[in-house]
Coordinates of C-alpha atoms and ligand atoms in Angstrom, one line a residue:
X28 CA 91.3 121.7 127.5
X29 CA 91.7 121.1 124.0
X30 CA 94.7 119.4 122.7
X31 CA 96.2 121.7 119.5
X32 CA 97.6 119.5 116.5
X33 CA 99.4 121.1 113.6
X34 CA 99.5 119.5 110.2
X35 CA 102.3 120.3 108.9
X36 CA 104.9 120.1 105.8
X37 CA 106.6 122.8 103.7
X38 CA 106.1 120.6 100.2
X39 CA 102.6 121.4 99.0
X40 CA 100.4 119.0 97.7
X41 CA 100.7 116.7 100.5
X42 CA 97.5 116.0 101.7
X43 CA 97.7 118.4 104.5
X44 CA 94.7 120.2 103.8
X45 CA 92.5 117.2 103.0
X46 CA 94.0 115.6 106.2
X47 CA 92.9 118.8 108.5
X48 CA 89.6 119.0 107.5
X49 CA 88.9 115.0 107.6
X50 CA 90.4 114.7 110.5
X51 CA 88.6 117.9 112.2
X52 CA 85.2 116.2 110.3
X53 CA 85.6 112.3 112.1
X54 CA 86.5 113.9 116.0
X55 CA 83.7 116.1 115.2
X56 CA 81.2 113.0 114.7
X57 CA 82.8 111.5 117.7
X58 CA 81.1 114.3 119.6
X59 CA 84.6 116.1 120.3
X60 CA 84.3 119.6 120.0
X61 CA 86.9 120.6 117.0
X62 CA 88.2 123.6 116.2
X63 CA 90.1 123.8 112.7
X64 CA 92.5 127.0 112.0
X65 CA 92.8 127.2 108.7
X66 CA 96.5 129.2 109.1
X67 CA 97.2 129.1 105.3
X68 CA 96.7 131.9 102.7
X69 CA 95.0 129.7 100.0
X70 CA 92.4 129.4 102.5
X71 CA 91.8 125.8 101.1
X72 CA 90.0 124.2 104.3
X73 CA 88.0 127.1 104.7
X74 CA 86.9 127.0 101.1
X75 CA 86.5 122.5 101.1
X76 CA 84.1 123.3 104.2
X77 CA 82.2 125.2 102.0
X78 CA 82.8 128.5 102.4
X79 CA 83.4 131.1 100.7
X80 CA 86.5 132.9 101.2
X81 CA 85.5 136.1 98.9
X82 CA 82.5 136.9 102.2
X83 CA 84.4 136.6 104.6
X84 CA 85.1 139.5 106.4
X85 CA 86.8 138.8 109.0
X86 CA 89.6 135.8 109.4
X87 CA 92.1 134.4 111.2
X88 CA 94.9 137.8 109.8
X89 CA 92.9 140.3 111.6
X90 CA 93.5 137.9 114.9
X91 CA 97.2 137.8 114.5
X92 CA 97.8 141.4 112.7
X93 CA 95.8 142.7 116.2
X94 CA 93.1 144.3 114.6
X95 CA 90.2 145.9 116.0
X96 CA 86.4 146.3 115.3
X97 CA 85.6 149.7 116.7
X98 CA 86.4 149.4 120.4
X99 CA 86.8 145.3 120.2
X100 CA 89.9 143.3 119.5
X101 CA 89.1 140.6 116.8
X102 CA 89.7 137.0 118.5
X103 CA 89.4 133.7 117.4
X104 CA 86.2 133.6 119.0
X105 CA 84.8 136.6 116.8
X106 CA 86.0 134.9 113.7
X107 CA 84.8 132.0 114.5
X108 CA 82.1 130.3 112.2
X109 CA 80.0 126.6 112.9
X110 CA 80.4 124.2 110.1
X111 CA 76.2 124.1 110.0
X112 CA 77.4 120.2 108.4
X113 CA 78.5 119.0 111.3
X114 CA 77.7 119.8 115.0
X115 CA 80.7 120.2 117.1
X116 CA 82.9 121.4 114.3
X117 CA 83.8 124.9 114.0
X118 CA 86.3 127.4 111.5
X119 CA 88.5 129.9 112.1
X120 CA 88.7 130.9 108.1
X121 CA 91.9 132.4 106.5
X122 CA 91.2 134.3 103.8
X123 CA 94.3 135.1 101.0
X124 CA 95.6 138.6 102.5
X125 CA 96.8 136.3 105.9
X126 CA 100.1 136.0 103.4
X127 CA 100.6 140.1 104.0
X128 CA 101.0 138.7 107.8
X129 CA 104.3 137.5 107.2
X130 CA 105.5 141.1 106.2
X131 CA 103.0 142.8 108.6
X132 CA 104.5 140.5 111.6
X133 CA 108.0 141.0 111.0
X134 CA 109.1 144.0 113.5
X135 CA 106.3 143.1 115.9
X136 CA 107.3 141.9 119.3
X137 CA 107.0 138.2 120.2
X138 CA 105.3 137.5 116.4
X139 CA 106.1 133.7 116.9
X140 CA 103.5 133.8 119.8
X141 CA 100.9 135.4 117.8
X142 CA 99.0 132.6 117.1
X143 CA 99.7 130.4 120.5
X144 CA 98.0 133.4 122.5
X145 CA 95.2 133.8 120.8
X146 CA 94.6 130.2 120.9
X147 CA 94.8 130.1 125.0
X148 CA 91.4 132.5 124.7
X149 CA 89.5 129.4 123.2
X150 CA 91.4 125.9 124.2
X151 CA 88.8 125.5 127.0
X152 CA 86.1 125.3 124.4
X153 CA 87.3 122.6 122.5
X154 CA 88.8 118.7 122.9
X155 CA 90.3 119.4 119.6
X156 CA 92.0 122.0 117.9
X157 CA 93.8 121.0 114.4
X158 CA 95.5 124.1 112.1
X159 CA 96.2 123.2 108.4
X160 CA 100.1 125.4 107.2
X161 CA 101.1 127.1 104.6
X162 CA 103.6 125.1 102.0
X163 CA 106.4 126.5 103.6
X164 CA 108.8 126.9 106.8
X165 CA 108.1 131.0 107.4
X166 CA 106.6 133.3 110.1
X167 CA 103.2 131.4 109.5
X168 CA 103.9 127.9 110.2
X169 CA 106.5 128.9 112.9
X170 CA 103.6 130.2 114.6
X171 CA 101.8 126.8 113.9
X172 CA 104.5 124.9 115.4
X173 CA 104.9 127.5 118.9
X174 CA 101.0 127.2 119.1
X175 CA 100.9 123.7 118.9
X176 CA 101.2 120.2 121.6
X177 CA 102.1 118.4 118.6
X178 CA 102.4 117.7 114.7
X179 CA 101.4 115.9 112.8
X180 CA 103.1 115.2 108.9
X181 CA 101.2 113.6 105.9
X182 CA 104.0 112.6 104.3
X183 CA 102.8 111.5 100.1
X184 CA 103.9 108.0 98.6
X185 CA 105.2 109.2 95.5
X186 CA 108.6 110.3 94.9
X187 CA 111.2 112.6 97.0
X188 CA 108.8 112.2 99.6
X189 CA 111.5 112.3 101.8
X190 CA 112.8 115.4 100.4
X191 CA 112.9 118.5 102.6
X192 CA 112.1 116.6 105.6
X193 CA 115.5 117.1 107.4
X194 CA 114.5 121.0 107.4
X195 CA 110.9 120.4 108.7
X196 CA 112.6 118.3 111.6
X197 CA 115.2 120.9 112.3
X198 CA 112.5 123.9 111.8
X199 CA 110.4 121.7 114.3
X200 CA 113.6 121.2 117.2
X201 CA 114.6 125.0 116.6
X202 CA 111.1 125.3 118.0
X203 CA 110.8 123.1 120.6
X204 CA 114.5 124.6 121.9
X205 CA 113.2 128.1 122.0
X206 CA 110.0 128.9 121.8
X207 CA 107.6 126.0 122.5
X208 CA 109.1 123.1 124.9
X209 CA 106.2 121.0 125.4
X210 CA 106.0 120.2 120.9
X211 CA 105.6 116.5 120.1
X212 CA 105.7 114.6 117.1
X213 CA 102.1 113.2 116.8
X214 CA 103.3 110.9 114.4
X215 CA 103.9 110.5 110.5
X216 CA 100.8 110.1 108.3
X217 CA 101.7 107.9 104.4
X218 CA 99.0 109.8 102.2
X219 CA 98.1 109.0 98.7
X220 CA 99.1 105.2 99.2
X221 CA 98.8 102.9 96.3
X222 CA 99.1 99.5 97.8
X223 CA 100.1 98.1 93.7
X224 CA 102.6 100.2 93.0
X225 CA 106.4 99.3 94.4
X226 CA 106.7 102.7 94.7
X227 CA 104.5 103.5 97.6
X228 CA 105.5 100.6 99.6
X229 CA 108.9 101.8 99.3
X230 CA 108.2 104.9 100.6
X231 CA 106.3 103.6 103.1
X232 CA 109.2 101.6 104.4
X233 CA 111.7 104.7 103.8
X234 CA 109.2 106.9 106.2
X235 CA 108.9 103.7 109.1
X236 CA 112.7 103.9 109.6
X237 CA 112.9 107.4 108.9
X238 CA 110.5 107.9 112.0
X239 CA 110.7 104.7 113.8
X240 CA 107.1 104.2 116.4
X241 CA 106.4 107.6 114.8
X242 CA 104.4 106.4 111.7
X243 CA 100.4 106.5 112.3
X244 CA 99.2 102.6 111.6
X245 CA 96.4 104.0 109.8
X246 CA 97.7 104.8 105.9
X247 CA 95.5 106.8 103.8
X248 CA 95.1 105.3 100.4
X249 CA 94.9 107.5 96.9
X250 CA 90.8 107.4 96.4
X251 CA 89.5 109.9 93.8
X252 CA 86.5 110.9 96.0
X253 CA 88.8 112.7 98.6
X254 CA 89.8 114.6 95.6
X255 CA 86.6 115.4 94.7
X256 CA 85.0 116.2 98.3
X257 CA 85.6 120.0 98.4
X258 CA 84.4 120.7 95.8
X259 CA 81.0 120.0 97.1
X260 CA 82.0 122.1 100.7
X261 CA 81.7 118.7 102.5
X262 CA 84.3 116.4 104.2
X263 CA 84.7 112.7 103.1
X264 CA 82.3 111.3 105.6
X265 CA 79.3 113.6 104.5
X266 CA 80.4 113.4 100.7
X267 CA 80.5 109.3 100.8
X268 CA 80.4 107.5 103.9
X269 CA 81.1 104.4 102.2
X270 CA 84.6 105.3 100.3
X271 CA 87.8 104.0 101.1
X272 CA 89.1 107.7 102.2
X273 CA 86.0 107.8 104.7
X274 CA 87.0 104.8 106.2
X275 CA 90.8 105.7 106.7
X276 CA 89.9 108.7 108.2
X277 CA 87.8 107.4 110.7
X278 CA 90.2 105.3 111.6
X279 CA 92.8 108.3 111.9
X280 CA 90.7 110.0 114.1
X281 CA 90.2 106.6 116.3
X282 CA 93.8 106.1 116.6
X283 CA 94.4 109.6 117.8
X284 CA 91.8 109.5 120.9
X285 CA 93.3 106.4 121.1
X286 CA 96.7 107.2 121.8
X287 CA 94.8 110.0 124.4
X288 CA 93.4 107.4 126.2
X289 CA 96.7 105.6 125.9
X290 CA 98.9 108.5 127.3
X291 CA 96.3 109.7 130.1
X292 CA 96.0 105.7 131.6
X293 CA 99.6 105.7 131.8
Ligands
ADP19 N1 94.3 110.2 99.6 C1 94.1 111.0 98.5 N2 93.7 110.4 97.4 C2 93.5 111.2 96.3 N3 93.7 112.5 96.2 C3 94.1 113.1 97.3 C4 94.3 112.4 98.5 N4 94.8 113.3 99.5 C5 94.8 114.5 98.9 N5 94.4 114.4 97.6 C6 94.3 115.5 96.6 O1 95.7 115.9 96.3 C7 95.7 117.3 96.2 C8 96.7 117.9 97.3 O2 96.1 117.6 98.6 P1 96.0 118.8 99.7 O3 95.3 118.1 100.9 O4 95.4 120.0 99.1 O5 97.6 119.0 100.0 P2 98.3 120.2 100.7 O6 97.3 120.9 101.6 O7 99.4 119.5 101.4 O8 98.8 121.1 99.6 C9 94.3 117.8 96.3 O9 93.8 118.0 95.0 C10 93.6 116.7 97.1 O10 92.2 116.7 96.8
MG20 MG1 96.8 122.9 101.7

């Protein structure tokens, strides 16, 4: 049964694209079968997996605006495409008319739950299933947040990092109080750290109190080759194994198995 992780924060240019498909990559070459959503319009994790989003015909909107293909409703599973990269790593692509959804959804019953029930069809396939959001708190990411066991937040080093998180953690309890008990905060992720700069370090410590025993120990440092990655369609680890961003997210990926294993021996 596959555990669901949202990565999620309304401020764009986080990291939490680059977080959802490097983190989908490293549990997929720990032989855990992944499953990433890509739930925002800008279709940026379909597109850094190396896809392209203008062939797509059918994506993750046609699951939650109920659409059909003659007699068949579309499902995750029909969108559904393997990452031919990496084994055990398959997309559900958005493409950019999933922001029409928002509109589309709005006098449809239970539109929260659109996303959370078409994920039940498919958690039994998976270990892992991790959904990149759109830069902001609408109809989409609520649907992130009532589909999901828990989120996860990249949270940049840079400055007003903190800014806008008060709403994120109120979006995130007015979930959990009425529509999706069982949310957890995975834990904080610093992104974008630069170790010589007082700036980060300060952030760093601002985040750590902010979300005391909720900050991931792993940080993921500024390296220009994360940057450069989708361009090429690949994840870190395929694009260079050997760069700083590989390594930390390996290690992210570690820590979150980890903290399984942790929870399930206790
Ligand atoms: N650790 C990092 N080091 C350097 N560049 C990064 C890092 N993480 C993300 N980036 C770059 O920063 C930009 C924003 O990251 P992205 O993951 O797209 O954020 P979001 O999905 O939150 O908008 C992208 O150009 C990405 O390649
Ligand atoms: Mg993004």
């Amino acid at each position: 049964m596959a555990k669901v992780i949202a990565v999620c924060n309304q401020k764009g240019g986080v990291g939490k694209t680059t977080t959802s498909i490097n983190l989908s990559a490293c549990l997929s070459a720990a032989e855990r079968r992944t499953l990433i959503i890509d739930m925002d319009p800008q279709s940026n994790a379909t597109t850094g997996l190396g896809f392209d989003k203008n062939t797509i015909d059918q994506s993750i909107y046609d699951v939650l605006t109920d659409r059909a293909d003659g007699n068949d409703c579309i499902t995750i599973k029909t969108i559904t495409k393997k990452c031919d990269l990496i084994k055990f790593l398959d997309i559900a692509p958005a493409t950019p008319d999933l922001a029409g959804a928002e509109i589309e959804l709005v006098n449809v019953i239970a539109r929260e739950k659109k996303l959370s029930s078409a994920i039940d069809f498919v958690r039994d396939l998976y270990d892992y299933i991790i959904i990149d959001s759109p830069p902001s708190l609408g109809l989409l990411t609520v649907n992130v947040l009532t589909a999901a066991d828990s989120v996860l937040i990249p949270i940049q080093c840079e400055y007003y990092a903190l800014e806008g998180l008060a709403e994120l953690l109120n979006t995130i309890r007015l979930v959990q109080k009425n529509l999706n008990s069982k949310l957890v905060i995975e834990g904080a992720l610093l992104t974008m750290f630069d170790g010589r700069l007082n700036l980060s370090r300060q952030v760093a410590e601002d985040v750590r109190s902010c979300f005391s025993g909720r900050v991931f120990d792993v940080v993921v440092t500024r390296n220009v080759k994360l940057s450069e990655a989708p361009s090429f369609g690949k994840p870190i680890i395929l694009y260079d194994i050997m760069s700083s961003g590989a390594e930390n997210y390996l290690n992210l990926a570690k820590e979150i198995m980890q903290n399984e294993q942790t929870k399930s021996a206790s």
